Amino acid sequence: MRLLNRGKPRTRLSNSTLLFIIAGIIFLLMYGIAIVSFPVSFRQFQTFFDFFNLNAALFITTLGMCIVIIGGGIDISVGAVCGLVTMACALLLQSGAGNVWGALFLALGIGLAFGLMHGFLIAYLEIQPFIITLAGMFLAQGLLTTLHKEPLNVTNPDFVALRRFTIEIPWLGTVNRLGVFIPCEIKPGVIVVVALVVLYAVLMKWSSFGRNLYAVGGNRHSARMLGINVKKTIFLSYVLCGLTAGISGFVFLMTTGAGNIGNGALYEIKAIAANVMGGIMLSGGVGNLLGAPIGTLTLLTINELIRAAGVQSNLQAIVAGLLLYLFIVLQSIIMALRDRREFRLALPPWLKPHRS
Amino acid sequence: MTSLRRQFDRLSHLFLPLSVLVALLTINLVKGADYFKITMINGVFYGNIPNILFGASELVILSIGMTLVTAASRGQDISIGESGAISSAIFVQYVLNAGEVTIWTILAGFLISCVAGLVIGAFNGTLVSFFNVQPMVATLILFLGGRSIAFIIDGKVSPILANPISNQIGTVIPGVPIQTPIILTAVFIVIVAVAIKTTNLRLYVEAVGVNPSAARLNGINPKKVIFLTFLIMGVCSAVAGFIAVNKAGRHDSVNLLKFIMMDAILAVALGGNSLAGGKFSITGSIIGAYTIEVLNRTLLRLEVNPEAIKAFKSVFIIVLMVIASPVVRALARELLDKARAIVTGYSARQTGGLNKAAVSITDSSAKKEG
């Protein structure tokens, strides 16, 4: 290895990559623990796919939040916007005035409207993002309760067909007790999640918008010195986040099939926690977008593990908090050791980041 | 004249919260002229103003702590409601297990709950200051788990505080014409004001908030200062929890001080403080907290549909923040300057001093070029 490295300049692992690797290791560790302690349920592939099937909306919300956090901001309205979209789409479909496409456009429109409002106020009027998105959250919640208060089941036949639609993976599955082979199933929401992850990862890695966003999140003033349009970049990041929240609302409706006041509740907090576990730092400019789904998976694995372990329901929150505490402390210790240059990760050459 | 001007500049950050408060009060007055009417029932003052002071007491105390945390650590503590619930659960358990309830039991319970608040503050503060975790992430832990801890301390029920002293603390003490939470809040504000005036706290917190590395080079340990602000926040949340539980008369671990951190952060921002740390104004935050309470009550008084209250509140916040935003302020200042220039130019022409004005203009442009 030393021979290989001779003559080449030694590049340090970037903070984003390091945190991403830590997040990946933690996820594998948690899933490994889960498999070891509950082999019956966790060894089935369907359990893994069910994370995506049941929580597709959370994955999407986390992606949007991730983009805003990398740009150095925060958007705490995502959960409320998601809930508002579910209710608005449910109302539209139930009233018979619109079909599934109309509902999709409504979802995108609501998300876009919130994103544009947040982006304009935060980027061009320089108001603190926390306050504006808090107001956005209140607005979405208020509109939600004004629209409809009772749970609303969607019975539109097209939508029900879409909701019931599943994709079977014939070569992956389990044999049940009766000896019948059951293939794994994925829902259309999962495809949306995968498509968005790929799209956003490409956007963050190779587009000028993604690079600008990292620069702006890292240091706004030096980004401006470099000639980056800071305001436009921040504006676009909030628009994207709002749009993503709209999509997540539609996917949420596809998962549960009902508009409800409690839809998307606490998603903003879950999304922040998932991003932290995925190695995306809230101070901005550091983090790999792929860390967002990894962090969400870690969060869901922990929750499932606690539930499977039969922990009392009111202790679950405490255990989740303690595990979060452990991750946070671990991350911060590694970062501190790295600053003191006492921590060196010996990576195999094929895992080294590209030298450029 | 200059000293007056300086005084005005010093207080200019209070302009926004005060003008909002005045606007809200005016709306209330238009709605009904008897808004300021205070009636005396059984020797105690009641009315809209005492009710606002009564209702906002916890929020005011929490916003004081939040101001300090925000100023020093450049982030917000989102676990204040939860830490208030935990410390007040300990208070309630102490009082219920103490047997006979006297004023000393209540006082001892209060002190114990303050210690619990200190422990919680130390937990958050350690994470933020020594482990360099962003405040919002560090306090997320207790935000997630705090209510469950309070629920377990409560013994999975919501215990009732049915003793006369608690009742008096929550409502009124016989013979005193003002509701007790108002008095407690006033006492707390006075203690904080004295502490800030007599110690170097303000200087240290502002120095750390403006630039931690520069503060460290000047001999201030930023970690210690941030830790201290979180300890103060812990005490504030314990006091707020004490008042809230005595007001409610029972400890409901799920709903006690729920989502109050949003209001507290909003109060800090309304008070003209930057949420990114640095210089702070506790007076502004206190006025901001009362403004939020007035806003809530105004929306109720205007008979806004209860479902739509949050939407109205958000529109109000957005309008307010737009007016207060640096860009709009700069624009307004520019317009004002332009208007002033036109007025002075006009008056100069009126007095025949056109040449003089022209000379002064060329002078100033020459200076710029030079």
XYZ file of C-alpha atoms in Angstrom:
726
model
C 0.000 0.000 0.000
C 2.849 2.306 0.789
C 4.365 1.494 -2.560
C 1.105 2.374 -4.234
C 0.888 5.708 -2.516
C 4.433 6.786 -3.244
C 4.706 9.946 -5.241
C 1.052 10.856 -4.943
C -0.023 13.695 -2.668
C -1.743 12.409 0.426
C -5.313 13.714 0.538
C -7.324 13.641 3.694
C -10.763 12.184 3.772
C -13.312 14.972 3.556
C -15.586 15.490 6.534
C -18.640 14.606 4.464
C -17.187 11.285 3.402
C -15.986 10.440 6.902
C -19.383 11.158 8.451
C -21.095 9.237 5.679
C -18.890 6.206 6.298
C -19.614 6.406 10.038
C -23.345 6.604 9.310
C -23.104 3.585 7.032
C -21.181 1.583 9.624
C -23.698 2.482 12.318
C -26.579 1.386 10.110
C -24.904 -1.929 9.269
C -24.111 -2.409 12.964
C -27.705 -1.749 14.013
C -29.113 -3.987 11.330
C -26.585 -6.664 12.275
C -27.668 -6.458 15.909
C -31.279 -6.660 14.776
C -30.617 -9.760 12.682
C -28.677 -11.436 15.480
C -31.292 -10.739 18.141
C -34.460 -11.222 16.072
C -33.464 -13.514 13.225
C -37.011 -14.565 12.386
C -38.292 -11.177 11.333
C -35.193 -9.263 10.350
C -33.696 -11.938 8.128
C -36.664 -11.636 5.808
C -36.129 -9.235 2.955
C -39.712 -8.123 3.279
C -38.912 -6.492 6.636
C -36.309 -4.374 4.936
C -38.658 -3.466 2.111
C -41.411 -2.674 4.581
C -39.262 0.114 5.990
C -39.581 1.705 2.576
C -43.168 0.651 1.949
C -44.514 2.084 5.181
C -42.239 5.104 5.571
C -41.708 6.271 2.010
C -43.002 9.733 2.939
C -40.469 10.058 5.748
C -37.627 9.149 3.379
C -38.744 11.818 0.927
C -39.182 14.455 3.628
C -35.694 13.709 4.914
C -34.246 14.201 1.438
C -35.748 17.661 1.140
C -34.633 18.588 4.633
C -31.135 17.338 3.815
C -30.782 19.758 0.907
C -31.831 22.703 3.044
C -29.519 21.675 5.886
C -26.530 21.336 3.546
C -27.280 24.895 2.436
C -26.985 26.010 6.056
C -30.698 26.481 6.734
C -33.520 24.539 8.264
C -37.117 23.900 7.257
C -39.388 22.768 10.074
C -42.565 23.109 8.038
C -42.095 19.880 6.055
C -44.236 17.696 8.321
C -47.127 20.152 8.376
C -46.957 20.683 4.601
C -46.993 16.905 4.146
C -50.112 16.660 6.324
C -51.808 19.548 4.499
C -51.147 17.907 1.141
C -52.657 14.594 2.242
C -55.824 16.316 3.406
C -56.119 18.584 0.360
C -55.616 15.686 -2.048
C -58.069 13.517 -0.119
C -60.668 16.297 -0.257
C -60.098 16.799 -3.994
C -60.387 13.098 -4.740
C -63.445 12.672 -2.517
C -65.283 15.682 -3.918
C -65.045 14.084 -7.361
C -63.732 17.303 -8.865
C -60.367 15.895 -9.737
C -58.694 12.667 -10.694
C -55.361 11.246 -9.543
C -53.390 13.521 -11.851
C -55.221 16.530 -10.469
C -54.343 15.430 -6.947
C -50.697 15.005 -7.932
C -50.594 18.490 -9.416
C -52.326 19.860 -6.334
C -49.680 18.221 -4.132
C -46.864 19.650 -6.226
C -48.578 23.038 -6.286
C -48.988 23.248 -2.526
C -45.399 22.159 -1.989
C -44.129 24.618 -4.566
C -46.168 27.456 -3.048
C -44.714 26.866 0.403
C -41.227 26.460 -1.041
C -41.472 29.693 -3.026
C -42.752 31.599 0.015
C -40.007 30.281 2.292
C -37.317 30.729 -0.327
C -38.251 34.293 -1.171
C -38.571 35.409 2.451
C -35.397 33.676 3.614
C -33.095 34.269 0.658
C -34.126 37.680 -0.617
C -35.457 39.331 2.537
C -32.804 37.704 4.759
C -35.169 36.608 7.508
C -34.125 33.830 9.862
C -35.145 30.472 8.386
C -36.336 29.010 11.684
C -38.958 31.717 12.212
C -40.221 31.732 8.642
C -40.556 27.974 8.417
C -42.173 27.963 11.867
C -44.733 30.403 10.477
C -45.072 28.137 7.455
C -45.730 25.218 9.793
C -48.446 27.165 11.633
C -49.940 28.208 8.309
C -50.046 24.636 7.013
C -51.538 23.347 10.254
C -54.107 26.122 10.323
C -55.103 25.502 6.715
C -55.287 21.781 7.415
C -57.734 22.193 10.293
C -59.720 24.759 8.312
C -60.077 22.386 5.378
C -61.378 19.378 7.239
C -61.136 18.042 10.751
C -62.287 14.449 10.627
C -60.277 11.654 9.022
C -61.179 11.346 5.360
C -60.896 8.029 3.571
C -60.247 8.161 -0.151
C -62.570 5.902 -2.138
C -61.794 7.209 -5.619
C -61.426 3.974 -7.660
C -58.392 5.132 -9.664
C -56.587 6.125 -6.515
C -57.482 2.918 -4.706
C -56.113 0.995 -7.678
C -52.894 2.988 -7.477
C -52.732 2.417 -3.746
C -53.288 -1.308 -4.006
C -50.755 -1.597 -6.822
C -47.725 -3.593 -5.751
C -44.660 -4.770 -7.560
C -43.529 -8.285 -6.794
C -39.919 -9.298 -6.907
C -40.155 -12.926 -7.992
C -36.561 -13.900 -7.213
C -36.598 -12.554 -3.659
C -38.882 -13.805 -0.987
C -39.523 -16.192 1.821
C -41.205 -19.518 2.269
C -43.922 -19.412 4.879
C -44.905 -22.111 7.349
C -47.135 -23.858 4.872
C -44.317 -24.123 2.399
C -45.727 -21.505 0.032
C -43.249 -19.123 -1.529
C -44.179 -15.476 -0.945
C -42.338 -13.011 -3.141
C -41.293 -9.636 -1.750
C -43.556 -6.708 -2.509
C -42.767 -3.085 -3.006
C -45.178 -0.203 -3.290
C -45.096 2.546 -5.911
C -43.928 4.971 -3.206
C -40.636 3.126 -3.001
C -39.984 3.806 -6.674
C -40.548 7.499 -5.998
C -38.072 7.326 -3.125
C -35.411 5.607 -5.232
C -35.950 7.960 -8.164
C -35.675 11.025 -5.920
C -32.567 9.715 -4.160
C -30.832 9.140 -7.496
C -32.004 12.468 -8.886
C -30.960 14.485 -5.851
C -27.661 12.663 -5.448
C -26.791 13.494 -9.051
C -27.964 17.054 -8.515
C -25.836 17.522 -5.405
C -22.767 15.793 -6.777
C -22.470 16.962 -10.363
C -24.661 19.992 -10.960
C -23.450 23.509 -10.347
C -26.408 24.034 -8.013
C -25.204 21.233 -5.724
C -21.645 22.486 -5.621
C -22.809 26.036 -5.008
C -25.033 24.821 -2.183
C -22.114 23.124 -0.419
C -20.086 26.316 -0.780
C -22.919 28.504 0.522
C -23.597 26.185 3.449
C -19.929 26.050 4.376
C -19.264 29.764 4.318
C -21.661 32.223 2.827
C -19.197 35.093 2.566
C -16.468 33.169 0.802
C -19.104 31.702 -1.514
C -20.070 35.245 -2.446
C -16.391 36.106 -2.991
C -16.173 33.163 -5.375
C -18.926 34.717 -7.445
C -21.694 32.341 -6.454
C -25.199 33.771 -6.479
C -25.852 33.049 -2.804
C -29.437 34.288 -2.716
C -30.484 32.306 -5.761
C -28.876 29.136 -4.420
C -30.618 29.396 -1.060
C -33.905 30.273 -2.759
C -33.685 27.190 -4.970
C -32.852 24.953 -2.018
C -36.047 25.983 -0.189
C -38.127 25.623 -3.348
C -36.777 22.106 -3.797
C -37.488 21.283 -0.164
C -41.064 22.550 -0.424
C -41.624 20.603 -3.619
C -40.231 17.490 -1.968
C -42.554 17.974 0.990
C -45.474 18.153 -1.457
C -44.391 14.885 -3.088
C -44.005 13.282 0.330
C -47.575 14.290 1.181
C -48.872 12.550 -1.956
C -46.801 9.462 -1.177
C -48.114 9.525 2.397
C -51.650 9.467 1.029
C -50.687 6.566 -1.218
C -49.417 4.708 1.860
C -52.274 5.286 4.289
C -55.125 6.201 1.960
C -56.701 8.721 4.313
C -56.367 12.399 5.031
C -55.999 13.038 8.744
C -54.970 15.879 11.026
C -52.185 13.798 12.536
C -50.588 12.987 9.173
C -46.952 13.948 9.027
C -46.902 15.011 12.667
C -43.373 15.309 14.073
C -41.907 14.489 10.654
C -39.745 17.589 10.882
C -38.146 16.336 14.099
C -37.764 12.820 12.713
C -36.225 14.217 9.536
C -33.716 16.286 11.528
C -32.818 13.257 13.660
C -32.452 11.078 10.573
C -30.195 13.629 8.933
C -28.042 13.861 12.044
C -27.713 10.080 12.107
C -26.881 10.171 8.409
C -23.883 12.373 9.070
C -25.290 15.655 7.787
C -24.257 18.452 10.085
C -26.817 21.082 11.004
C -24.196 23.814 10.715
C -24.298 23.342 6.950
C -21.927 22.527 4.151
C -21.023 19.071 5.440
C -22.778 15.849 4.538
C -23.451 13.423 1.765
C -26.988 13.348 0.408
C -26.963 9.557 0.457
C -26.593 9.884 4.226
C -30.231 11.007 4.455
C -31.773 7.632 3.467
C -29.099 5.803 5.475
C -29.930 7.888 8.546
C -33.653 7.284 8.056
C -32.997 3.549 7.809
C -30.970 3.677 11.030
C -33.765 5.550 12.783
C -36.389 3.074 11.584
C -34.213 0.065 12.468
C -33.777 1.395 15.991
C -37.507 1.981 16.369
C -38.316 -1.474 15.028
C -35.665 -3.038 17.246
C -37.084 -1.370 20.334
C -40.579 -2.441 19.393
C -39.480 -6.012 18.687
C -37.615 -6.163 21.993
C -40.919 -5.560 23.736
C -39.790 -2.423 25.521
C -42.620 -0.753 27.377
C -44.225 1.840 25.153
C -43.300 4.826 27.289
C -39.719 3.636 27.624
C -39.386 3.479 23.846
C -38.972 7.219 23.516
C -36.333 7.238 26.243
C -34.352 4.429 24.609
C -34.569 6.182 21.238
C -33.293 9.366 22.882
C -30.417 7.511 24.536
C -29.339 5.916 21.263
C -29.484 9.300 19.572
C -27.324 10.606 22.413
C -24.751 7.862 21.801
C -24.553 8.639 18.073
C -24.223 12.332 18.617
C -21.457 11.903 21.158
C -19.680 9.380 18.935
C -19.822 11.719 15.956
C -18.560 14.659 17.949
C -15.702 12.677 19.523
C -14.558 11.451 16.122
C -14.717 14.960 14.705
C -12.786 16.343 17.678
C -10.096 13.663 17.410
C -9.865 14.376 13.719
C -9.309 18.065 14.386
C -6.448 17.112 16.671
C -5.168 14.809 13.934
C -5.053 11.856 16.290
C -7.621 9.898 14.361
C -6.673 8.275 11.098
C -8.926 5.931 9.308
C -6.894 3.329 7.468
C -8.915 2.794 4.342
C -8.258 0.234 1.645
C -7.188 1.941 -1.574
C -10.427 1.203 -3.383
C -12.369 3.112 -0.742
C -10.164 6.203 -0.907
C -11.885 9.299 -2.276
C -10.953 10.433 -5.722
C -7.859 12.530 -5.922
C -8.473 15.615 -7.893
C -29.431 66.515 22.101
C -26.714 63.994 21.225
C -27.263 62.074 24.442
C -30.979 61.886 23.656
C -30.103 60.616 20.220
C -27.796 57.984 21.707
C -30.479 56.962 24.143
C -32.870 56.578 21.235
C -30.382 54.463 19.284
C -29.825 52.280 22.318
C -33.543 51.579 22.567
C -34.219 51.346 18.828
C -34.341 47.541 18.925
C -37.418 47.810 21.145
C -39.192 49.756 18.431
C -40.475 46.668 16.618
C -41.952 44.696 19.556
C -43.416 47.821 21.123
C -45.043 49.013 17.912
C -46.557 45.575 17.389
C -47.862 45.543 20.923
C -49.389 48.998 20.468
C -50.954 47.931 17.157
C -52.503 44.866 18.749
C -53.821 46.864 21.689
C -55.313 49.378 19.260
C -57.099 46.600 17.382
C -58.494 45.414 20.686
C -59.609 48.929 21.599
C -61.388 49.314 18.270
C -63.160 46.037 18.865
C -64.395 47.153 22.256
C -63.586 50.276 24.219
C -63.731 48.494 27.571
C -60.515 46.624 26.834
C -58.473 48.224 29.587
C -61.255 47.934 32.119
C -60.073 46.269 35.302
C -62.672 44.980 37.710
C -62.109 43.991 41.292
C -63.682 40.707 42.341
C -63.183 39.563 45.927
C -60.316 42.001 46.374
C -58.406 40.823 43.277
C -57.912 42.647 39.990
C -59.321 40.914 36.920
C -59.611 42.094 33.365
C -57.881 41.772 30.037
C -54.520 43.186 31.101
C -54.175 41.066 34.283
C -55.248 38.027 32.284
C -52.520 38.645 29.720
C -49.899 39.076 32.438
C -51.238 35.927 34.118
C -51.322 33.845 30.943
C -47.881 34.798 29.683
C -45.989 34.209 32.938
C -44.324 30.901 31.975
C -43.580 32.099 28.472
C -41.860 35.232 29.782
C -39.616 33.234 32.107
C -38.714 30.735 29.402
C -38.018 33.437 26.845
C -35.508 35.022 29.249
C -33.541 31.778 29.395
C -33.950 31.245 25.672
C -32.498 34.698 24.976
C -29.334 33.869 26.888
C -28.956 30.437 25.287
C -29.537 31.856 21.825
C -27.080 34.688 22.372
C -24.244 32.501 23.643
C -24.629 29.233 21.785
C -26.047 30.588 18.488
C -28.738 27.931 18.598
C -32.005 27.209 20.357
C -33.001 24.850 23.132
C -36.052 22.905 21.965
C -36.399 20.804 25.108
C -37.581 23.550 27.478
C -41.148 22.307 27.717
C -39.952 18.781 28.422
C -37.444 19.864 31.057
C -40.184 21.937 32.688
C -42.405 18.848 32.708
C -39.678 16.692 34.300
C -38.719 19.175 37.021
C -42.341 19.899 37.886
C -43.039 16.145 38.044
C -40.303 15.881 40.681
C -41.826 18.841 42.530
C -45.262 17.238 42.506
C -43.925 13.896 43.719
C -42.039 15.580 46.565
C -45.098 17.533 47.672
C -47.422 14.522 47.453
C -45.045 12.319 49.433
C -44.301 14.935 52.075
C -47.478 14.333 54.068
C -48.583 17.616 55.567
C -48.113 20.479 53.137
C -46.711 23.690 54.559
C -45.049 26.617 52.860
C -41.681 25.019 53.632
C -42.581 21.796 51.835
C -43.503 23.777 48.767
C -40.288 25.764 48.999
C -38.172 22.628 49.448
C -39.958 20.972 46.535
C -39.358 24.064 44.440
C -35.642 24.035 45.259
C -35.422 20.325 44.433
C -37.119 20.937 41.109
C -34.636 23.754 40.459
C -31.816 21.275 41.087
C -33.462 18.909 38.615
C -33.598 21.785 36.147
C -29.886 22.403 36.744
C -29.131 18.739 36.048
C -31.102 18.867 32.811
C -29.374 22.103 31.856
C -26.004 20.499 32.636
C -26.883 17.538 30.415
C -27.748 19.768 27.467
C -24.901 22.167 28.234
C -22.297 19.413 28.337
C -23.356 18.201 24.924
C -23.344 21.677 23.445
C -20.236 23.126 25.026
C -17.880 20.193 25.527
C -18.965 17.889 22.721
C -19.555 20.728 20.227
C -22.984 19.457 19.203
C -25.353 21.995 17.649
C -27.843 23.078 20.354
C -30.921 22.029 18.426
C -29.563 18.502 17.939
C -28.359 18.198 21.513
C -31.721 19.215 22.943
C -33.536 16.982 20.458
C -32.630 14.040 22.734
C -34.631 15.357 25.675
C -37.335 16.613 23.356
C -37.861 13.017 22.225
C -37.506 11.304 25.588
C -38.365 13.973 28.154
C -42.123 13.517 28.341
C -41.730 9.785 28.854
C -39.347 10.437 31.758
C -41.887 12.817 33.310
C -44.611 10.234 32.762
C -42.610 7.556 34.586
C -41.788 9.926 37.466
C -45.497 10.626 37.739
C -46.135 6.918 38.124
C -48.099 6.774 34.875
C -51.001 8.859 36.165
C -51.521 12.581 36.271
C -51.324 13.415 39.971
C -53.515 16.183 41.372
C -52.120 18.960 43.536
C -55.024 19.492 45.883
C -53.558 21.568 48.680
C -54.466 25.138 49.523
C -50.952 26.545 49.202
C -50.478 25.264 45.645
C -53.879 26.616 44.827
C -52.862 30.002 46.183
C -49.638 29.976 44.164
C -51.599 29.123 41.057
C -54.310 31.715 41.578
C -54.321 34.308 44.354
C -53.131 34.697 47.919
C -55.931 36.140 50.075
C -55.379 39.821 50.756
C -53.080 40.351 47.750
C -54.881 42.085 44.890
C -52.698 40.619 42.122
C -52.635 37.015 40.942
C -49.600 35.167 42.301
C -48.021 34.035 38.966
C -47.795 37.691 37.946
C -45.943 38.489 41.175
C -43.622 35.497 40.755
C -42.839 36.516 37.184
C -42.128 40.074 38.276
C -39.819 38.815 41.041
C -38.009 36.591 38.559
C -37.573 39.454 36.101
C -36.174 41.663 38.860
C -33.701 38.942 39.928
C -32.530 38.509 36.342
C -32.254 42.258 35.836
C -30.154 42.650 39.009
C -27.959 39.707 38.015
C -27.358 41.155 34.580
C -26.649 44.661 35.889
C -24.281 43.574 38.649
C -22.324 40.805 36.935
C -20.319 40.491 33.743
C -22.802 37.980 32.351
C -24.000 40.190 29.517
C -20.496 41.070 28.406
C -19.310 37.469 28.460
C -22.380 36.061 26.727
C -22.279 38.695 24.001
C -18.543 38.242 23.500
C -18.948 34.494 23.096
C -21.956 34.873 20.829
C -20.287 37.399 18.535
C -17.062 35.473 18.113
C -16.100 32.502 20.313
C -12.485 32.380 19.177
C -11.971 36.079 19.785
C -13.585 35.666 23.203
C -11.200 32.825 24.001
C -8.210 34.958 23.017
C -9.483 37.606 25.413
C -9.492 35.189 28.306
C -13.145 34.182 28.308
C -13.742 30.452 28.186
C -16.591 30.073 25.660
C -17.370 26.546 26.816
C -17.937 27.659 30.391
C -20.137 30.574 29.322
C -22.291 28.384 27.062
C -22.555 25.796 29.826
C -23.634 28.532 32.243
C -26.382 29.749 29.899
C -27.760 26.224 29.683
C -27.732 25.993 33.497
C -29.705 29.251 33.635
C -32.081 27.860 31.018
C -32.592 24.801 33.237
C -33.519 26.953 36.218
C -35.847 29.038 34.046
C -37.654 25.944 32.818
C -37.930 24.620 36.393
C -39.518 27.895 37.530
C -41.841 27.893 34.526
C -42.805 24.302 35.226
C -43.466 25.184 38.886
C -45.799 28.019 37.911
C -47.505 25.988 35.194
C -48.205 23.001 37.429
C -49.562 25.171 40.222
C -51.773 27.011 37.756
C -53.134 23.785 36.320
C -53.535 22.092 39.699
C -52.501 18.750 38.261
C -49.449 17.412 36.504
C -50.333 16.342 32.998
C -47.002 15.134 31.662
C -48.224 14.993 28.066
C -49.668 18.473 27.722
C -47.781 20.557 30.290
C -45.878 23.334 28.468
C -46.376 21.518 25.175
C -44.741 23.159 22.133
C -43.898 26.222 24.204
C -40.390 26.269 22.725
C -41.839 27.521 19.445
C -43.444 30.462 21.231
C -40.308 31.121 23.269
C -38.094 31.194 20.171
C -40.649 33.419 18.487
C -40.585 35.758 21.496
C -36.804 35.998 21.235
C -37.022 36.823 17.533
C -39.867 39.298 18.013
C -37.775 41.065 20.634
C -35.343 42.075 17.907
C -32.708 39.468 18.819
C -30.772 37.625 16.174
C -31.270 33.873 16.324
C -27.662 33.521 15.191
C -26.282 34.726 18.509
C -24.454 37.839 19.575
C -25.952 40.925 21.167
C -29.178 40.357 22.997
C -31.973 42.258 24.678
C -33.906 40.556 27.430
C -36.350 43.478 27.606
C -37.181 42.867 23.960
C -37.789 39.178 24.581
C -40.092 39.899 27.515
C -42.112 42.345 25.427
C -42.105 39.780 22.631
C -43.512 37.118 24.959
C -46.323 39.397 26.140
C -46.982 40.319 22.499
C -47.511 36.656 21.623
C -49.981 36.271 24.492
C -51.817 39.436 23.403
C -51.885 38.113 19.838
C -53.379 34.797 20.946
C -56.029 36.528 23.009
C -56.753 39.076 20.284
C -57.447 36.316 17.782
C -59.813 34.734 20.289
C -61.476 38.082 20.965
C -61.944 38.782 17.270
C -63.865 35.491 17.160
C -61.575 33.977 14.584
C -62.552 30.430 13.751
C -60.576 28.311 16.252
C -59.373 26.049 13.450
C -57.907 28.988 11.575
C -56.147 30.647 14.528
C -52.788 29.120 13.651
C -53.045 30.298 10.049
C -53.821 33.865 11.178
C -50.952 33.732 13.647
C -48.565 32.639 10.929
C -49.662 35.393 8.569
C -49.127 37.891 11.370
C -45.633 36.518 12.070
C -44.685 36.617 8.395
C -45.875 40.213 7.957
C -44.016 41.187 11.098
C -40.770 39.525 10.065
C -40.988 41.066 6.607
C -41.312 44.527 8.131
C -38.405 43.819 10.453
C -36.189 42.219 7.823
C -32.858 43.943 7.152
C -33.589 44.358 3.438
C -36.910 46.107 3.946
C -35.398 48.253 6.686
C -32.552 49.338 4.423
C -35.058 50.125 1.684
C -37.148 52.202 4.083
C -34.079 54.072 5.281
C -33.094 54.830 1.700
C -36.563 56.163 0.904
C -36.513 58.253 4.060
C -33.137 59.699 3.180
C -34.335 60.515 -0.310
C -37.424 62.217 1.061
C -35.303 64.167 3.507
C -32.948 65.239 0.714
C -35.873 66.479 -1.355
C -37.280 68.394 1.613
C -33.958 69.999 2.496
C -33.272 70.811 -1.135
C -36.662 72.449 -1.374
C -36.140 74.522 1.743
C -32.673 75.518 0.567
C -34.126 76.737 -2.703
C -36.814 78.605 -0.817
C -34.243 80.561 1.147
C -32.232 81.285 -1.970
C -29.393 79.095 -0.872
C -29.376 77.140 -4.095
C -25.760 77.924 -4.849
C -24.698 76.982 -1.391
C -26.447 73.634 -1.716
C -24.883 73.090 -5.134
C -21.464 73.878 -3.713
C -21.950 71.493 -0.853
C -23.055 68.773 -3.249
C -19.992 69.249 -5.469
C -17.867 69.287 -2.323
C -19.215 65.999 -1.132
C -18.810 64.391 -4.560
C -15.252 65.667 -4.748
C -14.614 64.128 -1.336
C -15.978 60.802 -2.526
C -13.732 60.833 -5.564
C -10.757 61.803 -3.482
